[in-house]
Amino acid sequence: MSMIEQKRAKAFENKIKRTIERYGLIDKDDKILVACSGGKDSTVLLYILHKLGYDVEALSIDLHLGEHSSQNMDNVRRFCKKHKIRLHLFDIKKMLGKGIIELDKESRGNRSGKGGRKSRKESSICMTCGIVKRWALNRKARELKATKLATGHNLNDESETVLMNLLKGNPEIGLNMGPMTGGHRNDKSSRGFVQRIKPLYFCTNEEVREYSEYLGFSVLYEPCPHSSNVFRRKIRRELIELEKEYPGVRLRLVKNFLKLLPKLSKDYGAGKAGEKNIGVCELCGEPSRNRVCRLCSLVNKR
Ligand code: SF4
Ligand code: ZN
């Protein structure tokens, strides 16, 4: 690493440290699990939290998304072994009997069977994958008694999601965003959920990649070949163009959203009209706003 590279790497690490401190993401007695997909973001996050001396372990779920998953899981195993980080690796087939591809095919059949244009429009492997990942990560993190679940979402991901939510016209969808989910650390309505933190919140995709490449991490840089979220892809393209023309637009978007978040919470958060209390799913026992959670509805247990 050249001197300049070292300086840039240090500046990147300091940026993450500042986010952790400014938003109070980690307490000294926290047990942190990093949700590791094997990609650059979660690998960089795991490395830096470990380097900063936090009590950190890796949590990975093999989603069975073909060769992409196998390579990612191999990379996670090797990385954790090399850096002497404890890895908890779970297999979605053992947890649910099927991988994401099969689950998606089945639920697509069920949804189109129940009819309607809307069902087909909503069919997307990313939607299935998102529901499964959220459910599995929360369940395993709670079973492993983690007090924080850290994810590798970066500024690019967050700015895309903010814009998508705004354009969908559902402000309450954004309540669970920000560097710490919900921002309501002791809120009873979040019981059963392991607090999520996003220390890479203000780091761009390019910065994370640069750091990962400097350190020679063995990770896949190609995006998941199954990606099917057309809306996100469009927003991503627009934001890339906007960022070229108006540098800093992503950061301003996200910072402005954070300014609005307390007001959103007040207007749409727990206890407000229309906001359902969080109970537990009667089938799997995971936290859910409905009698049956999205995962159980998806795998069609009833
Ligand atoms: Fe899952 Fe879609 Fe992400 Fe691939 S791109 S890992 S299918 S959410
Ligand atoms: Zn359930």
Tab-separated table of C-alpha atoms and ligand atoms in Angstrom:
chain	number	residue	atom	x	y	z
A	1	MET	CA	0.000	0.000	0.000
A	2	SER	CA	1.375	3.397	-0.950
A	3	MET	CA	1.411	6.303	1.501
A	4	ILE	CA	-1.552	7.939	-0.262
A	5	GLU	CA	-3.494	4.682	-0.196
A	6	GLN	CA	-2.763	4.282	3.502
A	7	LYS	CA	-4.015	7.799	4.186
A	8	ARG	CA	-7.196	7.201	2.214
A	9	ALA	CA	-7.777	3.897	4.002
A	10	LYS	CA	-7.306	5.610	7.372
A	11	ALA	CA	-9.712	8.407	6.385
A	12	PHE	CA	-12.274	5.783	5.393
A	13	GLU	CA	-11.926	3.981	8.729
A	14	ASN	CA	-12.273	7.312	10.561
A	15	LYS	CA	-15.456	8.076	8.673
A	16	ILE	CA	-16.973	4.831	9.960
A	17	LYS	CA	-15.748	5.553	13.487
A	18	ARG	CA	-17.407	8.982	13.359
A	19	THR	CA	-20.713	7.452	12.210
A	20	ILE	CA	-20.587	4.936	15.059
A	21	GLU	CA	-19.873	7.668	17.611
A	22	ARG	CA	-22.218	10.323	16.270
A	23	TYR	CA	-25.218	8.000	16.068
A	24	GLY	CA	-24.350	5.949	19.168
A	25	LEU	CA	-24.439	2.759	17.117
A	26	ILE	CA	-22.395	0.590	19.472
A	27	ASP	CA	-22.185	0.415	23.274
A	28	LYS	CA	-19.092	-1.046	24.861
A	29	ASP	CA	-20.882	-4.179	26.088
A	30	ASP	CA	-22.620	-4.899	22.772
A	31	LYS	CA	-22.268	-8.279	21.139
A	32	ILE	CA	-22.327	-7.559	17.415
A	33	LEU	CA	-23.090	-9.939	14.630
A	34	VAL	CA	-22.230	-8.756	11.142
A	35	ALA	CA	-24.598	-10.069	8.476
A	36	CYS	CA	-22.019	-11.351	5.988
A	37	SER	CA	-23.081	-12.064	2.429
A	38	GLY	CA	-19.495	-12.508	1.276
A	39	GLY	CA	-19.670	-9.290	-0.767
A	40	LYS	CA	-17.367	-6.303	-0.387
A	41	ASP	CA	-19.598	-4.221	1.912
A	42	SER	CA	-20.190	-6.748	4.669
A	43	THR	CA	-16.596	-8.012	4.427
A	44	VAL	CA	-15.184	-4.500	4.834
A	45	LEU	CA	-17.580	-3.826	7.711
A	46	LEU	CA	-16.614	-7.049	9.494
A	47	TYR	CA	-12.928	-6.305	9.050
A	48	ILE	CA	-13.171	-2.736	10.371
A	49	LEU	CA	-15.368	-3.517	13.390
A	50	HIS	CA	-12.955	-6.326	14.275
A	51	LYS	CA	-9.989	-4.006	13.783
A	52	LEU	CA	-11.605	-1.384	16.018
A	53	GLY	CA	-11.723	-3.984	18.796
A	54	TYR	CA	-15.468	-4.566	19.091
A	55	ASP	CA	-16.944	-7.890	20.211
A	56	VAL	CA	-17.846	-9.001	16.725
A	57	GLU	CA	-18.706	-12.278	15.003
A	58	ALA	CA	-19.956	-13.097	11.509
A	59	LEU	CA	-23.425	-14.371	10.686
A	60	SER	CA	-24.021	-15.813	7.224
A	61	ILE	CA	-26.998	-17.483	5.650
A	62	ASP	CA	-26.401	-19.683	2.618
A	63	LEU	CA	-29.362	-18.689	0.466
A	64	HIS	CA	-28.667	-21.206	-2.303
A	65	LEU	CA	-28.642	-18.681	-5.106
A	66	GLY	CA	-26.538	-20.959	-7.311
A	67	GLU	CA	-22.841	-20.462	-7.969
A	68	HIS	CA	-22.976	-16.885	-6.652
A	69	SER	CA	-23.953	-18.129	-3.167
A	70	SER	CA	-21.367	-20.937	-3.175
A	71	GLN	CA	-18.532	-18.558	-4.035
A	72	ASN	CA	-19.677	-16.008	-1.481
A	73	MET	CA	-19.921	-18.594	1.272
A	74	ASP	CA	-16.436	-19.923	0.423
A	75	ASN	CA	-15.084	-16.381	0.588
A	76	VAL	CA	-16.718	-15.747	3.982
A	77	ARG	CA	-15.305	-18.993	5.386
A	78	ARG	CA	-11.785	-18.210	4.176
A	79	PHE	CA	-11.942	-14.603	5.361
A	80	CYS	CA	-13.118	-15.495	8.867
A	81	LYS	CA	-10.499	-18.237	9.164
A	82	LYS	CA	-7.723	-15.903	8.048
A	83	HIS	CA	-8.747	-13.119	10.421
A	84	LYS	CA	-9.694	-15.456	13.282
A	85	ILE	CA	-13.272	-14.219	13.454
A	86	ARG	CA	-15.955	-16.615	14.653
A	87	LEU	CA	-18.408	-17.470	11.887
A	88	HIS	CA	-21.990	-18.687	12.354
A	89	LEU	CA	-23.058	-20.137	9.037
A	90	PHE	CA	-26.613	-21.344	8.489
A	91	ASP	CA	-28.201	-23.025	5.527
A	92	ILE	CA	-31.612	-21.785	4.415
A	93	LYS	CA	-32.439	-25.260	3.085
A	94	LYS	CA	-31.989	-26.667	6.570
A	95	MET	CA	-34.056	-23.853	8.061
A	96	LEU	CA	-36.909	-23.781	5.545
A	97	GLY	CA	-36.436	-26.934	3.464
A	98	LYS	CA	-35.751	-24.945	0.277
A	99	GLY	CA	-33.361	-22.419	-1.233
A	100	ILE	CA	-34.414	-18.960	-2.451
A	101	ILE	CA	-34.802	-19.978	-6.091
A	102	GLU	CA	-37.237	-22.787	-5.237
A	103	LEU	CA	-39.088	-20.669	-2.696
A	104	ASP	CA	-39.507	-17.898	-5.225
A	105	LYS	CA	-40.780	-20.247	-7.927
A	106	GLU	CA	-43.352	-21.692	-5.542
A	107	SER	CA	-44.528	-18.375	-4.170
A	108	ARG	CA	-44.744	-16.965	-7.702
A	109	GLY	CA	-47.040	-19.883	-8.578
A	110	ASN	CA	-49.126	-19.253	-5.474
A	111	ARG	CA	-49.339	-15.533	-6.117
A	112	SER	CA	-50.311	-15.849	-9.770
A	113	GLY	CA	-52.716	-18.620	-8.755
A	114	LYS	CA	-54.412	-16.197	-6.432
A	115	GLY	CA	-54.628	-14.027	-9.478
A	116	GLY	CA	-54.381	-10.472	-10.559
A	117	ARG	CA	-51.967	-8.228	-12.359
A	118	LYS	CA	-50.697	-6.830	-9.092
A	119	SER	CA	-49.494	-10.238	-7.900
A	120	ARG	CA	-47.492	-10.829	-11.045
A	121	LYS	CA	-46.063	-7.335	-10.956
A	122	GLU	CA	-44.903	-7.796	-7.404
A	123	SER	CA	-43.270	-11.138	-8.171
A	124	SER	CA	-39.585	-10.656	-7.821
A	125	ILE	CA	-36.903	-12.946	-6.519
A	126	CYS	CA	-35.457	-9.961	-4.634
A	127	MET	CA	-38.707	-9.557	-2.744
A	128	THR	CA	-38.640	-13.239	-1.728
A	129	CYS	CA	-34.956	-13.018	-0.902
A	130	GLY	CA	-35.454	-9.858	1.195
A	131	ILE	CA	-38.231	-11.419	3.272
A	132	VAL	CA	-36.209	-14.597	3.862
A	133	LYS	CA	-32.992	-12.741	4.744
A	134	ARG	CA	-34.703	-10.381	7.206
A	135	TRP	CA	-36.459	-13.287	8.906
A	136	ALA	CA	-33.445	-15.631	9.057
A	137	LEU	CA	-30.946	-12.977	10.172
A	138	ASN	CA	-33.177	-11.678	12.941
A	139	ARG	CA	-34.020	-15.176	14.193
A	140	LYS	CA	-30.423	-16.344	14.253
A	141	ALA	CA	-29.070	-13.102	15.688
A	142	ARG	CA	-31.591	-13.305	18.526
A	143	GLU	CA	-30.856	-16.999	19.166
A	144	LEU	CA	-27.143	-16.147	19.310
A	145	LYS	CA	-27.946	-13.388	21.825
A	146	ALA	CA	-26.551	-10.595	19.717
A	147	THR	CA	-27.425	-7.110	20.919
A	148	LYS	CA	-26.736	-5.559	17.503
A	149	LEU	CA	-26.973	-6.863	13.974
A	150	ALA	CA	-24.693	-4.860	11.675
A	151	THR	CA	-25.385	-4.746	7.955
A	152	GLY	CA	-23.196	-3.468	5.130
A	153	HIS	CA	-25.687	-1.005	3.592
A	154	ASN	CA	-23.786	1.925	2.137
A	155	LEU	CA	-24.708	5.440	0.995
A	156	ASN	CA	-25.626	4.256	-2.493
A	157	ASP	CA	-28.052	1.642	-1.126
A	158	GLU	CA	-29.581	4.071	1.333
A	159	SER	CA	-30.035	6.951	-1.099
A	160	GLU	CA	-31.713	4.583	-3.571
A	161	THR	CA	-34.076	3.306	-0.887
A	162	VAL	CA	-34.963	6.809	0.346
A	163	LEU	CA	-35.826	7.909	-3.168
A	164	MET	CA	-37.764	4.719	-3.906
A	165	ASN	CA	-39.856	5.139	-0.759
A	166	LEU	CA	-40.571	8.773	-1.551
A	167	LEU	CA	-41.615	7.914	-5.083
A	168	LYS	CA	-43.835	5.101	-3.831
A	169	GLY	CA	-45.596	7.702	-1.702
A	170	ASN	CA	-45.499	5.694	1.508
A	171	PRO	CA	-43.524	7.782	4.003
A	172	GLU	CA	-43.987	5.256	6.806
A	173	ILE	CA	-41.950	2.655	4.872
A	174	GLY	CA	-38.895	4.757	5.668
A	175	LEU	CA	-39.367	4.573	9.435
A	176	ASN	CA	-36.984	1.676	9.717
A	177	MET	CA	-34.192	3.500	7.975
A	178	GLY	CA	-31.290	5.560	9.245
A	179	PRO	CA	-27.940	4.364	10.632
A	180	MET	CA	-29.816	2.560	13.427
A	181	THR	CA	-33.143	0.928	12.646
A	182	GLY	CA	-36.099	2.886	13.849
A	183	GLY	CA	-33.884	4.914	16.132
A	184	HIS	CA	-36.092	3.670	18.955
A	185	ARG	CA	-33.615	1.549	20.841
A	186	ASN	CA	-35.841	0.770	23.812
A	187	ASP	CA	-39.143	0.993	22.043
A	188	LYS	CA	-41.385	-1.836	23.219
A	189	SER	CA	-42.904	-2.015	19.745
A	190	SER	CA	-39.574	-3.366	18.476
A	191	ARG	CA	-39.484	-6.264	20.942
A	192	GLY	CA	-38.201	-9.442	19.300
A	193	PHE	CA	-36.202	-7.509	16.737
A	194	VAL	CA	-32.449	-7.335	17.149
A	195	GLN	CA	-31.384	-3.712	16.728
A	196	ARG	CA	-29.852	-3.184	13.291
A	197	ILE	CA	-26.992	-0.825	12.664
A	198	LYS	CA	-25.416	0.415	9.436
A	199	PRO	CA	-21.947	1.814	10.135
A	200	LEU	CA	-21.232	2.250	6.365
A	201	TYR	CA	-24.233	4.555	6.090
A	202	PHE	CA	-22.225	7.546	4.809
A	203	CYS	CA	-19.676	5.592	2.734
A	204	THR	CA	-20.135	5.446	-1.025
A	205	ASN	CA	-19.967	2.262	-3.029
A	206	GLU	CA	-16.732	3.486	-4.615
A	207	GLU	CA	-15.080	4.170	-1.249
A	208	VAL	CA	-15.955	0.692	0.039
A	209	ARG	CA	-14.683	-0.930	-3.129
A	210	GLU	CA	-11.466	1.089	-3.054
A	211	TYR	CA	-10.794	0.019	0.535
A	212	SER	CA	-11.593	-3.618	-0.233
A	213	GLU	CA	-9.279	-3.591	-3.252
A	214	TYR	CA	-6.435	-1.875	-1.353
A	215	LEU	CA	-6.578	-4.610	1.224
A	216	GLY	CA	-6.864	-7.294	-1.442
A	217	PHE	CA	-10.006	-8.881	-0.022
A	218	SER	CA	-11.107	-11.927	-1.908
A	219	VAL	CA	-14.722	-10.998	-2.648
A	220	LEU	CA	-17.009	-10.969	-5.673
A	221	TYR	CA	-17.446	-7.481	-7.087
A	222	GLU	CA	-20.059	-8.489	-9.649
A	223	PRO	CA	-23.627	-7.879	-8.519
A	224	CYS	CA	-25.914	-10.801	-7.767
A	225	PRO	CA	-26.951	-12.263	-11.152
A	226	HIS	CA	-30.507	-12.836	-9.886
A	227	SER	CA	-31.199	-9.180	-9.200
A	228	SER	CA	-34.708	-8.507	-10.461
A	229	ASN	CA	-35.783	-5.254	-8.875
A	230	VAL	CA	-36.474	-3.161	-11.954
A	231	PHE	CA	-37.551	-0.079	-10.010
A	232	ARG	CA	-34.341	-0.040	-7.951
A	233	ARG	CA	-32.258	-0.463	-11.111
A	234	LYS	CA	-33.925	2.594	-12.659
A	235	ILE	CA	-33.432	4.686	-9.524
A	236	ARG	CA	-29.789	3.540	-9.361
A	237	ARG	CA	-29.164	4.662	-12.936
A	238	GLU	CA	-30.812	8.040	-12.290
A	239	LEU	CA	-28.788	8.624	-9.141
A	240	ILE	CA	-25.534	7.767	-10.922
A	241	GLU	CA	-26.343	10.408	-13.548
A	242	LEU	CA	-27.460	12.963	-10.956
A	243	GLU	CA	-24.327	12.391	-8.875
A	244	LYS	CA	-22.143	13.047	-11.946
A	245	GLU	CA	-23.936	16.302	-12.628
A	246	TYR	CA	-24.504	17.400	-9.022
A	247	PRO	CA	-21.786	15.836	-6.839
A	248	GLY	CA	-22.972	15.144	-3.297
A	249	VAL	CA	-26.604	14.681	-4.270
A	250	ARG	CA	-26.802	11.259	-2.584
A	251	LEU	CA	-25.434	12.584	0.665
A	252	ARG	CA	-27.810	15.559	0.654
A	253	LEU	CA	-30.759	13.271	-0.050
A	254	VAL	CA	-29.908	10.976	2.849
A	255	LYS	CA	-29.071	13.815	5.251
A	256	ASN	CA	-32.333	15.565	4.494
A	257	PHE	CA	-34.187	12.324	5.044
A	258	LEU	CA	-32.510	11.962	8.452
A	259	LYS	CA	-33.712	15.458	9.366
A	260	LEU	CA	-37.273	14.391	8.529
A	261	LEU	CA	-37.071	11.044	10.307
A	262	PRO	CA	-38.060	12.267	13.826
A	263	LYS	CA	-41.142	13.941	12.338
A	264	LEU	CA	-42.019	10.799	10.368
A	265	SER	CA	-41.658	8.755	13.538
A	266	LYS	CA	-43.950	11.148	15.387
A	267	ASP	CA	-46.600	11.091	12.680
A	268	TYR	CA	-46.462	7.465	11.609
A	269	GLY	CA	-44.521	5.584	14.283
A	270	ALA	CA	-45.565	3.172	17.004
A	271	GLY	CA	-48.889	3.941	18.634
A	272	LYS	CA	-50.078	6.230	15.852
A	273	ALA	CA	-53.369	5.731	14.068
A	274	GLY	CA	-53.155	2.919	11.557
A	275	GLU	CA	-49.890	1.596	12.983
A	276	LYS	CA	-50.368	-2.004	14.061
A	277	ASN	CA	-48.604	-3.137	17.203
A	278	ILE	CA	-45.928	-5.731	16.775
A	279	GLY	CA	-46.875	-9.119	18.138
A	280	VAL	CA	-45.531	-12.542	17.245
A	281	CYS	CA	-46.327	-14.716	14.271
A	282	GLU	CA	-48.560	-17.561	15.376
A	283	LEU	CA	-46.649	-20.013	13.167
A	284	CYS	CA	-42.973	-19.248	13.707
A	285	GLY	CA	-42.934	-16.983	16.769
A	286	GLU	CA	-41.008	-14.210	15.020
A	287	PRO	CA	-42.110	-10.602	15.529
A	288	SER	CA	-44.882	-9.646	13.162
A	289	ARG	CA	-47.524	-6.961	12.698
A	290	ASN	CA	-49.938	-9.586	11.426
A	291	ARG	CA	-51.116	-12.927	12.819
A	292	VAL	CA	-48.883	-14.674	10.290
A	293	CYS	CA	-45.586	-13.081	9.310
A	294	ARG	CA	-44.508	-12.410	5.720
A	295	LEU	CA	-42.116	-15.343	5.716
A	296	CYS	CA	-44.755	-17.835	6.815
A	297	SER	CA	-47.218	-16.436	4.277
A	298	LEU	CA	-44.520	-16.760	1.638
A	299	VAL	CA	-43.636	-20.376	2.355
A	300	ASN	CA	-47.349	-21.021	2.426
A	301	LYS	CA	-47.504	-22.854	5.680
A	302	ARG	CA	-51.185	-22.122	5.845
B	1	SF4	FE1	-31.261	-11.544	-3.113
B	1	SF4	FE2	-31.954	-9.886	-5.069
B	1	SF4	FE3	-29.902	-9.297	-3.445
B	1	SF4	FE4	-29.678	-11.270	-5.228
B	1	SF4	S1	-29.955	-9.074	-5.680
B	1	SF4	S2	-29.038	-11.319	-3.069
B	1	SF4	S3	-31.750	-12.112	-5.221
B	1	SF4	S4	-32.058	-9.454	-2.856
B	2	ZN	ZN	-43.914	-16.594	10.853
